């Protein structure tokens, strides 16, 4: 049976097509302001890419912030369950998952069967979310894809004390003015967000092995910062950005 | 969903009558005292003084979705964003007269403040005492970290005596000890009835939810010590018992049972109750409304005045987190809860401060806990889509867990 998992986040929309337990195609676009039209566009581009027709898809599960506005979905499920499912499929040993999204960060704990046992999400503040990294990369005039590698070059991470996204930006401006190195400031930024995530990990209680899912898992600087604070390895997968959509496609297989 | 409780109409009438009397106190020769929600109200009733609760008024302002606006006005006066929104609502309303009650609360002749619920009330009541130029009595309850000591008992009992003297001085009348006995008995009876009302939720499906409790709470808070409270809760109890007999649940096809911690989110009661009901989840109990019957055992019916000090000192918000966690563990057992929803309330520090510790202390029960950040009356602190995602995810986790329990995995 062919199923579709679709994950419409606040920044990007992802889709995964599955046939049984095989991934047949995946696709990603940026959302823009209308999550509904983004979902339609995502679907039609995906169908073209996979050379299949819409009617070949038996079931669709939607997740992410736009999950309830997708008309063609058979079911909407939150990201928590989908990331749990997706990561458990890709990395069956993993018990704790960190996911940093555009608006939300979460830490998910799985039981031995891959079922979500508990989770914790960031408070209302955006400081521990992907948005923080976006804003900071812009302040450092760095492409988001180069941001992590630049952080790895920093030998003496700068101290970023403010947890507020807006104030951290002005703190960075004064660090630049003081002449601190660009890579050290960038490294400091990554440690700052990692500390916020670590406090969430501690709140829910870390059970190793630990993995990171979502697009931010591609950021090597953040993985490094998390590993050095937690003193434990953080696994990732090349499909990390698609793990929510993958989980949704897997759930659709059960429908 | 089950139909609205029939008793509700009577309750609205009682509250209307109460506020009407309070607003016209001067014409019937009665004095008005403003008092904190956890304050010792019974001596006021015994002295024929009408108690008025700025906190109840604050909740009404919240329910009418004006909390953000009134808070903003107070912030313009210089009060911090972090100050309790009940305090800000009250301070604003006493200046602008904006209120769901026409013209706002009646002017106080005296203020009675007990810090058993928080420290904010001290400054809040001092501000209002200056504004209205009326006497203020502070009933200072020492925090019960682990135990209630003999020194603490002496300390609060001494204040009960001073309180009586204060009331004699303000009214110019001798304290009515005979009436006090009667009021004390009625107050205890009302608490017992309230307890029985809340305990009807032990039934599966529960005939009421915490949202009903939040609404019906107003009487035990404002009028305990009066006959009408006992009478009303008897009627309510009967209706709830009838529902249980017929297995009518407040939530259609109730499948999941949850506990609520902290004050309600007054401006989002309907949205929240519908949200949980859509997941077939009933909020069967809460720590907030239970606080008005949690201390019955400390009061001696034969000596209300001599024992109320201990009861008022040992209320839920004036004890350490270990004891709070024990109370919650008790409710989990009693009401067979599948999960806990904690409202981290920006306004109420004493209630919200220990929530992570409590979460940690009840971890052994294996019950999942959801934390939502909001404010009891300030709708500016509420983010709907974030809260919706959290509730949906939380309910999915609970559903999965229950499925696994049933299949024996």
JSON list of N, CA and C in Angstrom, two decimals, chain B residues 18-74:
[
{"chain": "B", "resi": 18, "resn": "UNK", "atom": "N", "xyz": [-26.39, 38.47, 46.17]},
{"chain": "B", "resi": 18, "resn": "UNK", "atom": "CA", "xyz": [-25.26, 38.79, 47.03]},
{"chain": "B", "resi": 18, "resn": "UNK", "atom": "C", "xyz": [-24.61, 40.11, 46.62]},
{"chain": "B", "resi": 19, "resn": "UNK", "atom": "N", "xyz": [-24.36, 40.25, 45.32]},
{"chain": "B", "resi": 19, "resn": "UNK", "atom": "CA", "xyz": [-23.72, 41.50, 44.87]},
{"chain": "B", "resi": 19, "resn": "UNK", "atom": "C", "xyz": [-24.66, 42.70, 45.01]},
{"chain": "B", "resi": 20, "resn": "UNK", "atom": "N", "xyz": [-25.96, 42.45, 44.84]},
{"chain": "B", "resi": 20, "resn": "UNK", "atom": "CA", "xyz": [-26.93, 43.53, 45.01]},
{"chain": "B", "resi": 20, "resn": "UNK", "atom": "C", "xyz": [-26.91, 44.03, 46.46]},
{"chain": "B", "resi": 21, "resn": "UNK", "atom": "N", "xyz": [-26.90, 43.09, 47.38]},
{"chain": "B", "resi": 21, "resn": "UNK", "atom": "CA", "xyz": [-26.87, 43.45, 48.80]},
{"chain": "B", "resi": 21, "resn": "UNK", "atom": "C", "xyz": [-25.58, 44.20, 49.13]},
{"chain": "B", "resi": 22, "resn": "UNK", "atom": "N", "xyz": [-24.46, 43.68, 48.59]},
{"chain": "B", "resi": 22, "resn": "UNK", "atom": "CA", "xyz": [-23.18, 44.32, 48.87]},
{"chain": "B", "resi": 22, "resn": "UNK", "atom": "C", "xyz": [-23.13, 45.74, 48.32]},
{"chain": "B", "resi": 23, "resn": "UNK", "atom": "N", "xyz": [-23.68, 45.91, 47.11]},
{"chain": "B", "resi": 23, "resn": "UNK", "atom": "CA", "xyz": [-23.66, 47.24, 46.50]},
{"chain": "B", "resi": 23, "resn": "UNK", "atom": "C", "xyz": [-24.53, 48.22, 47.29]},
{"chain": "B", "resi": 24, "resn": "UNK", "atom": "N", "xyz": [-25.57, 47.70, 47.95]},
{"chain": "B", "resi": 24, "resn": "UNK", "atom": "CA", "xyz": [-26.49, 48.57, 48.68]},
{"chain": "B", "resi": 24, "resn": "UNK", "atom": "C", "xyz": [-26.31, 48.49, 50.19]},
{"chain": "B", "resi": 25, "resn": "UNK", "atom": "N", "xyz": [-25.15, 48.02, 50.60]},
{"chain": "B", "resi": 25, "resn": "UNK", "atom": "CA", "xyz": [-24.89, 47.81, 52.03]},
{"chain": "B", "resi": 25, "resn": "UNK", "atom": "C", "xyz": [-25.20, 49.06, 52.87]},
{"chain": "B", "resi": 26, "resn": "UNK", "atom": "N", "xyz": [-24.82, 50.20, 52.33]},
{"chain": "B", "resi": 26, "resn": "UNK", "atom": "CA", "xyz": [-24.98, 51.44, 53.10]},
{"chain": "B", "resi": 26, "resn": "UNK", "atom": "C", "xyz": [-26.46, 51.71, 53.45]},
{"chain": "B", "resi": 27, "resn": "UNK", "atom": "N", "xyz": [-27.33, 51.34, 52.50]},
{"chain": "B", "resi": 27, "resn": "UNK", "atom": "CA", "xyz": [-28.75, 51.63, 52.71]},
{"chain": "B", "resi": 27, "resn": "UNK", "atom": "C", "xyz": [-29.38, 50.68, 53.71]},
{"chain": "B", "resi": 28, "resn": "UNK", "atom": "N", "xyz": [-28.73, 49.52, 53.93]},
{"chain": "B", "resi": 28, "resn": "UNK", "atom": "CA", "xyz": [-29.32, 48.59, 54.90]},
{"chain": "B", "resi": 28, "resn": "UNK", "atom": "C", "xyz": [-28.47, 48.55, 56.17]},
{"chain": "B", "resi": 29, "resn": "UNK", "atom": "N", "xyz": [-27.62, 49.55, 56.29]},
{"chain": "B", "resi": 29, "resn": "UNK", "atom": "CA", "xyz": [-26.85, 49.71, 57.54]},
{"chain": "B", "resi": 29, "resn": "UNK", "atom": "C", "xyz": [-25.79, 48.65, 57.78]},
{"chain": "B", "resi": 30, "resn": "UNK", "atom": "N", "xyz": [-25.28, 48.08, 56.70]},
{"chain": "B", "resi": 30, "resn": "UNK", "atom": "CA", "xyz": [-24.23, 47.07, 56.88]},
{"chain": "B", "resi": 30, "resn": "UNK", "atom": "C", "xyz": [-22.88, 47.60, 56.40]},
{"chain": "B", "resi": 31, "resn": "UNK", "atom": "N", "xyz": [-21.83, 47.04, 56.97]},
{"chain": "B", "resi": 31, "resn": "UNK", "atom": "CA", "xyz": [-20.50, 47.42, 56.53]},
{"chain": "B", "resi": 31, "resn": "UNK", "atom": "C", "xyz": [-19.96, 46.38, 55.53]},
{"chain": "B", "resi": 32, "resn": "UNK", "atom": "N", "xyz": [-19.04, 46.85, 54.69]},
{"chain": "B", "resi": 32, "resn": "UNK", "atom": "CA", "xyz": [-18.44, 45.99, 53.66]},
{"chain": "B", "resi": 32, "resn": "UNK", "atom": "C", "xyz": [-16.96, 45.80, 53.96]},
{"chain": "B", "resi": 33, "resn": "UNK", "atom": "N", "xyz": [-16.53, 44.54, 53.94]},
{"chain": "B", "resi": 33, "resn": "UNK", "atom": "CA", "xyz": [-15.10, 44.26, 54.09]},
{"chain": "B", "resi": 33, "resn": "UNK", "atom": "C", "xyz": [-14.59, 43.58, 52.83]},
{"chain": "B", "resi": 34, "resn": "UNK", "atom": "N", "xyz": [-13.50, 44.10, 52.29]},
{"chain": "B", "resi": 34, "resn": "UNK", "atom": "CA", "xyz": [-12.83, 43.38, 51.19]},
{"chain": "B", "resi": 34, "resn": "UNK", "atom": "C", "xyz": [-11.90, 42.36, 51.84]},
{"chain": "B", "resi": 35, "resn": "UNK", "atom": "N", "xyz": [-11.91, 41.17, 51.30]},
{"chain": "B", "resi": 35, "resn": "UNK", "atom": "CA", "xyz": [-11.12, 40.10, 51.93]},
{"chain": "B", "resi": 35, "resn": "UNK", "atom": "C", "xyz": [-10.47, 39.22, 50.86]},
{"chain": "B", "resi": 36, "resn": "UNK", "atom": "N", "xyz": [-9.29, 38.70, 51.19]},
{"chain": "B", "resi": 36, "resn": "UNK", "atom": "CA", "xyz": [-8.59, 37.81, 50.25]},
{"chain": "B", "resi": 36, "resn": "UNK", "atom": "C", "xyz": [-9.28, 36.45, 50.23]},
{"chain": "B", "resi": 37, "resn": "UNK", "atom": "N", "xyz": [-9.07, 35.70, 49.13]},
{"chain": "B", "resi": 37, "resn": "UNK", "atom": "CA", "xyz": [-9.83, 34.46, 48.94]},
{"chain": "B", "resi": 37, "resn": "UNK", "atom": "C", "xyz": [-9.56, 33.42, 50.01]},
{"chain": "B", "resi": 38, "resn": "UNK", "atom": "N", "xyz": [-8.38, 33.45, 50.60]},
{"chain": "B", "resi": 38, "resn": "UNK", "atom": "CA", "xyz": [-8.08, 32.47, 51.65]},
{"chain": "B", "resi": 38, "resn": "UNK", "atom": "C", "xyz": [-8.25, 33.06, 53.04]},
{"chain": "B", "resi": 39, "resn": "UNK", "atom": "N", "xyz": [-8.84, 34.24, 53.14]},
{"chain": "B", "resi": 39, "resn": "UNK", "atom": "CA", "xyz": [-8.94, 34.94, 54.42]},
{"chain": "B", "resi": 39, "resn": "UNK", "atom": "C", "xyz": [-10.02, 34.36, 55.32]},
{"chain": "B", "resi": 40, "resn": "UNK", "atom": "N", "xyz": [-9.88, 34.57, 56.67]},
{"chain": "B", "resi": 40, "resn": "UNK", "atom": "CA", "xyz": [-10.87, 34.05, 57.62]},
{"chain": "B", "resi": 40, "resn": "UNK", "atom": "C", "xyz": [-12.15, 34.89, 57.58]},
{"chain": "B", "resi": 41, "resn": "UNK", "atom": "N", "xyz": [-13.14, 34.40, 56.85]},
{"chain": "B", "resi": 41, "resn": "UNK", "atom": "CA", "xyz": [-14.34, 35.20, 56.59]},
{"chain": "B", "resi": 41, "resn": "UNK", "atom": "C", "xyz": [-15.41, 35.03, 57.68]},
{"chain": "B", "resi": 42, "resn": "UNK", "atom": "N", "xyz": [-15.39, 33.89, 58.38]},
{"chain": "B", "resi": 42, "resn": "UNK", "atom": "CA", "xyz": [-16.49, 33.57, 59.29]},
{"chain": "B", "resi": 42, "resn": "UNK", "atom": "C", "xyz": [-16.73, 34.64, 60.35]},
{"chain": "B", "resi": 43, "resn": "UNK", "atom": "N", "xyz": [-15.70, 35.20, 60.98]},
{"chain": "B", "resi": 43, "resn": "UNK", "atom": "CA", "xyz": [-15.96, 36.26, 61.97]},
{"chain": "B", "resi": 43, "resn": "UNK", "atom": "C", "xyz": [-16.69, 37.47, 61.36]},
{"chain": "B", "resi": 44, "resn": "UNK", "atom": "N", "xyz": [-16.48, 37.73, 60.07]},
{"chain": "B", "resi": 44, "resn": "UNK", "atom": "CA", "xyz": [-17.18, 38.84, 59.42]},
{"chain": "B", "resi": 44, "resn": "UNK", "atom": "C", "xyz": [-18.68, 38.53, 59.35]},
{"chain": "B", "resi": 45, "resn": "UNK", "atom": "N", "xyz": [-18.99, 37.31, 58.92]},
{"chain": "B", "resi": 45, "resn": "UNK", "atom": "CA", "xyz": [-20.39, 36.90, 58.80]},
{"chain": "B", "resi": 45, "resn": "UNK", "atom": "C", "xyz": [-21.05, 36.98, 60.18]},
{"chain": "B", "resi": 46, "resn": "UNK", "atom": "N", "xyz": [-20.32, 36.55, 61.21]},
{"chain": "B", "resi": 46, "resn": "UNK", "atom": "CA", "xyz": [-20.86, 36.57, 62.57]},
{"chain": "B", "resi": 46, "resn": "UNK", "atom": "C", "xyz": [-21.17, 38.00, 63.01]},
{"chain": "B", "resi": 47, "resn": "UNK", "atom": "N", "xyz": [-20.43, 38.95, 62.49]},
{"chain": "B", "resi": 47, "resn": "UNK", "atom": "CA", "xyz": [-20.62, 40.36, 62.85]},
{"chain": "B", "resi": 47, "resn": "UNK", "atom": "C", "xyz": [-21.51, 41.09, 61.84]},
{"chain": "B", "resi": 48, "resn": "UNK", "atom": "N", "xyz": [-22.16, 40.31, 60.95]},
{"chain": "B", "resi": 48, "resn": "UNK", "atom": "CA", "xyz": [-23.08, 40.91, 59.99]},
{"chain": "B", "resi": 48, "resn": "UNK", "atom": "C", "xyz": [-22.42, 41.88, 59.00]},
{"chain": "B", "resi": 49, "resn": "UNK", "atom": "N", "xyz": [-21.15, 41.64, 58.76]},
{"chain": "B", "resi": 49, "resn": "UNK", "atom": "CA", "xyz": [-20.41, 42.46, 57.78]},
{"chain": "B", "resi": 49, "resn": "UNK", "atom": "C", "xyz": [-20.44, 41.70, 56.45]},
{"chain": "B", "resi": 50, "resn": "UNK", "atom": "N", "xyz": [-20.61, 42.45, 55.35]},
{"chain": "B", "resi": 50, "resn": "UNK", "atom": "CA", "xyz": [-20.67, 41.77, 54.05]},
{"chain": "B", "resi": 50, "resn": "UNK", "atom": "C", "xyz": [-19.25, 41.62, 53.48]},
{"chain": "B", "resi": 51, "resn": "UNK", "atom": "N", "xyz": [-18.80, 40.38, 53.26]},
{"chain": "B", "resi": 51, "resn": "UNK", "atom": "CA", "xyz": [-17.47, 40.20, 52.68]},
{"chain": "B", "resi": 51, "resn": "UNK", "atom": "C", "xyz": [-17.54, 40.35, 51.15]},
{"chain": "B", "resi": 52, "resn": "UNK", "atom": "N", "xyz": [-16.56, 41.02, 50.60]},
{"chain": "B", "resi": 52, "resn": "UNK", "atom": "CA", "xyz": [-16.47, 41.17, 49.14]},
{"chain": "B", "resi": 52, "resn": "UNK", "atom": "C", "xyz": [-15.07, 40.73, 48.73]},
{"chain": "B", "resi": 53, "resn": "UNK", "atom": "N", "xyz": [-15.01, 39.98, 47.62]},
{"chain": "B", "resi": 53, "resn": "UNK", "atom": "CA", "xyz": [-13.73, 39.37, 47.21]},
{"chain": "B", "resi": 53, "resn": "UNK", "atom": "C", "xyz": [-13.20, 39.95, 45.92]},
{"chain": "B", "resi": 54, "resn": "UNK", "atom": "N", "xyz": [-12.21, 40.81, 46.00]},
{"chain": "B", "resi": 54, "resn": "UNK", "atom": "CA", "xyz": [-11.60, 41.32, 44.76]},
{"chain": "B", "resi": 54, "resn": "UNK", "atom": "C", "xyz": [-11.10, 40.20, 43.85]},
{"chain": "B", "resi": 55, "resn": "UNK", "atom": "N", "xyz": [-10.72, 39.06, 44.41]},
{"chain": "B", "resi": 55, "resn": "UNK", "atom": "CA", "xyz": [-10.24, 37.97, 43.56]},
{"chain": "B", "resi": 55, "resn": "UNK", "atom": "C", "xyz": [-11.39, 37.36, 42.75]},
{"chain": "B", "resi": 56, "resn": "UNK", "atom": "N", "xyz": [-12.55, 37.23, 43.39]},
{"chain": "B", "resi": 56, "resn": "UNK", "atom": "CA", "xyz": [-13.72, 36.73, 42.65]},
{"chain": "B", "resi": 56, "resn": "UNK", "atom": "C", "xyz": [-14.09, 37.72, 41.54]},
{"chain": "B", "resi": 57, "resn": "UNK", "atom": "N", "xyz": [-14.00, 38.98, 41.89]},
{"chain": "B", "resi": 57, "resn": "UNK", "atom": "CA", "xyz": [-14.24, 40.04, 40.90]},
{"chain": "B", "resi": 57, "resn": "UNK", "atom": "C", "xyz": [-13.23, 39.94, 39.76]},
{"chain": "B", "resi": 58, "resn": "UNK", "atom": "N", "xyz": [-11.98, 39.68, 40.12]},
{"chain": "B", "resi": 58, "resn": "UNK", "atom": "CA", "xyz": [-10.92, 39.52, 39.12]},
{"chain": "B", "resi": 58, "resn": "UNK", "atom": "C", "xyz": [-11.24, 38.38, 38.16]},
{"chain": "B", "resi": 59, "resn": "UNK", "atom": "N", "xyz": [-11.76, 37.29, 38.72]},
{"chain": "B", "resi": 59, "resn": "UNK", "atom": "CA", "xyz": [-12.13, 36.14, 37.90]},
{"chain": "B", "resi": 59, "resn": "UNK", "atom": "C", "xyz": [-13.27, 36.51, 36.96]},
{"chain": "B", "resi": 60, "resn": "UNK", "atom": "N", "xyz": [-14.22, 37.30, 37.48]},
{"chain": "B", "resi": 60, "resn": "UNK", "atom": "CA", "xyz": [-15.33, 37.73, 36.62]},
{"chain": "B", "resi": 60, "resn": "UNK", "atom": "C", "xyz": [-14.83, 38.60, 35.47]},
{"chain": "B", "resi": 61, "resn": "UNK", "atom": "N", "xyz": [-13.88, 39.46, 35.78]},
{"chain": "B", "resi": 61, "resn": "UNK", "atom": "CA", "xyz": [-13.28, 40.31, 34.75]},
{"chain": "B", "resi": 61, "resn": "UNK", "atom": "C", "xyz": [-12.58, 39.43, 33.71]},
{"chain": "B", "resi": 62, "resn": "UNK", "atom": "N", "xyz": [-11.88, 38.41, 34.19]},
{"chain": "B", "resi": 62, "resn": "UNK", "atom": "CA", "xyz": [-11.20, 37.48, 33.29]},
{"chain": "B", "resi": 62, "resn": "UNK", "atom": "C", "xyz": [-12.20, 36.75, 32.40]},
{"chain": "B", "resi": 63, "resn": "UNK", "atom": "N", "xyz": [-13.29, 36.25, 33.01]},
{"chain": "B", "resi": 63, "resn": "UNK", "atom": "CA", "xyz": [-14.29, 35.50, 32.25]},
{"chain": "B", "resi": 63, "resn": "UNK", "atom": "C", "xyz": [-14.95, 36.39, 31.20]},
{"chain": "B", "resi": 64, "resn": "UNK", "atom": "N", "xyz": [-15.04, 37.71, 31.49]},
{"chain": "B", "resi": 64, "resn": "UNK", "atom": "CA", "xyz": [-15.63, 38.61, 30.50]},
{"chain": "B", "resi": 64, "resn": "UNK", "atom": "C", "xyz": [-14.59, 39.11, 29.50]},
{"chain": "B", "resi": 65, "resn": "UNK", "atom": "N", "xyz": [-13.40, 38.49, 29.53]},
{"chain": "B", "resi": 65, "resn": "UNK", "atom": "CA", "xyz": [-12.32, 38.75, 28.57]},
{"chain": "B", "resi": 65, "resn": "UNK", "atom": "C", "xyz": [-11.83, 40.19, 28.58]},
{"chain": "B", "resi": 66, "resn": "UNK", "atom": "N", "xyz": [-11.84, 40.80, 29.78]},
{"chain": "B", "resi": 66, "resn": "UNK", "atom": "CA", "xyz": [-11.35, 42.18, 29.90]},
{"chain": "B", "resi": 66, "resn": "UNK", "atom": "C", "xyz": [-10.03, 42.24, 30.67]},
{"chain": "B", "resi": 67, "resn": "UNK", "atom": "N", "xyz": [-9.52, 41.06, 31.06]},
{"chain": "B", "resi": 67, "resn": "UNK", "atom": "CA", "xyz": [-8.33, 41.04, 31.90]},
{"chain": "B", "resi": 67, "resn": "UNK", "atom": "C", "xyz": [-7.12, 41.70, 31.26]},
{"chain": "B", "resi": 68, "resn": "UNK", "atom": "N", "xyz": [-6.93, 41.46, 29.97]},
{"chain": "B", "resi": 68, "resn": "UNK", "atom": "CA", "xyz": [-5.78, 42.04, 29.28]},
{"chain": "B", "resi": 68, "resn": "UNK", "atom": "C", "xyz": [-5.85, 43.55, 29.27]},
{"chain": "B", "resi": 69, "resn": "UNK", "atom": "N", "xyz": [-7.06, 44.05, 29.00]},
{"chain": "B", "resi": 69, "resn": "UNK", "atom": "CA", "xyz": [-7.25, 45.50, 28.91]},
{"chain": "B", "resi": 69, "resn": "UNK", "atom": "C", "xyz": [-7.01, 46.16, 30.27]},
{"chain": "B", "resi": 70, "resn": "UNK", "atom": "N", "xyz": [-7.58, 45.56, 31.32]},
{"chain": "B", "resi": 70, "resn": "UNK", "atom": "CA", "xyz": [-7.43, 46.15, 32.65]},
{"chain": "B", "resi": 70, "resn": "UNK", "atom": "C", "xyz": [-5.99, 46.05, 33.15]},
{"chain": "B", "resi": 71, "resn": "UNK", "atom": "N", "xyz": [-5.33, 44.95, 32.80]},
{"chain": "B", "resi": 71, "resn": "UNK", "atom": "CA", "xyz": [-3.93, 44.81, 33.19]},
{"chain": "B", "resi": 71, "resn": "UNK", "atom": "C", "xyz": [-3.08, 45.87, 32.50]},
{"chain": "B", "resi": 72, "resn": "UNK", "atom": "N", "xyz": [-3.38, 46.10, 31.25]},
{"chain": "B", "resi": 72, "resn": "UNK", "atom": "CA", "xyz": [-2.62, 47.08, 30.47]},
{"chain": "B", "resi": 72, "resn": "UNK", "atom": "C", "xyz": [-2.72, 48.47, 31.10]},
{"chain": "B", "resi": 73, "resn": "UNK", "atom": "N", "xyz": [-3.92, 48.81, 31.57]},
{"chain": "B", "resi": 73, "resn": "UNK", "atom": "CA", "xyz": [-4.12, 50.11, 32.22]},
{"chain": "B", "resi": 73, "resn": "UNK", "atom": "C", "xyz": [-3.22, 50.20, 33.45]},
{"chain": "B", "resi": 74, "resn": "UNK", "atom": "N", "xyz": [-3.20, 49.13, 34.26]},
{"chain": "B", "resi": 74, "resn": "UNK", "atom": "CA", "xyz": [-2.38, 49.14, 35.48]},
{"chain": "B", "resi": 74, "resn": "UNK", "atom": "C", "xyz": [-0.90, 49.23, 35.13]}
]
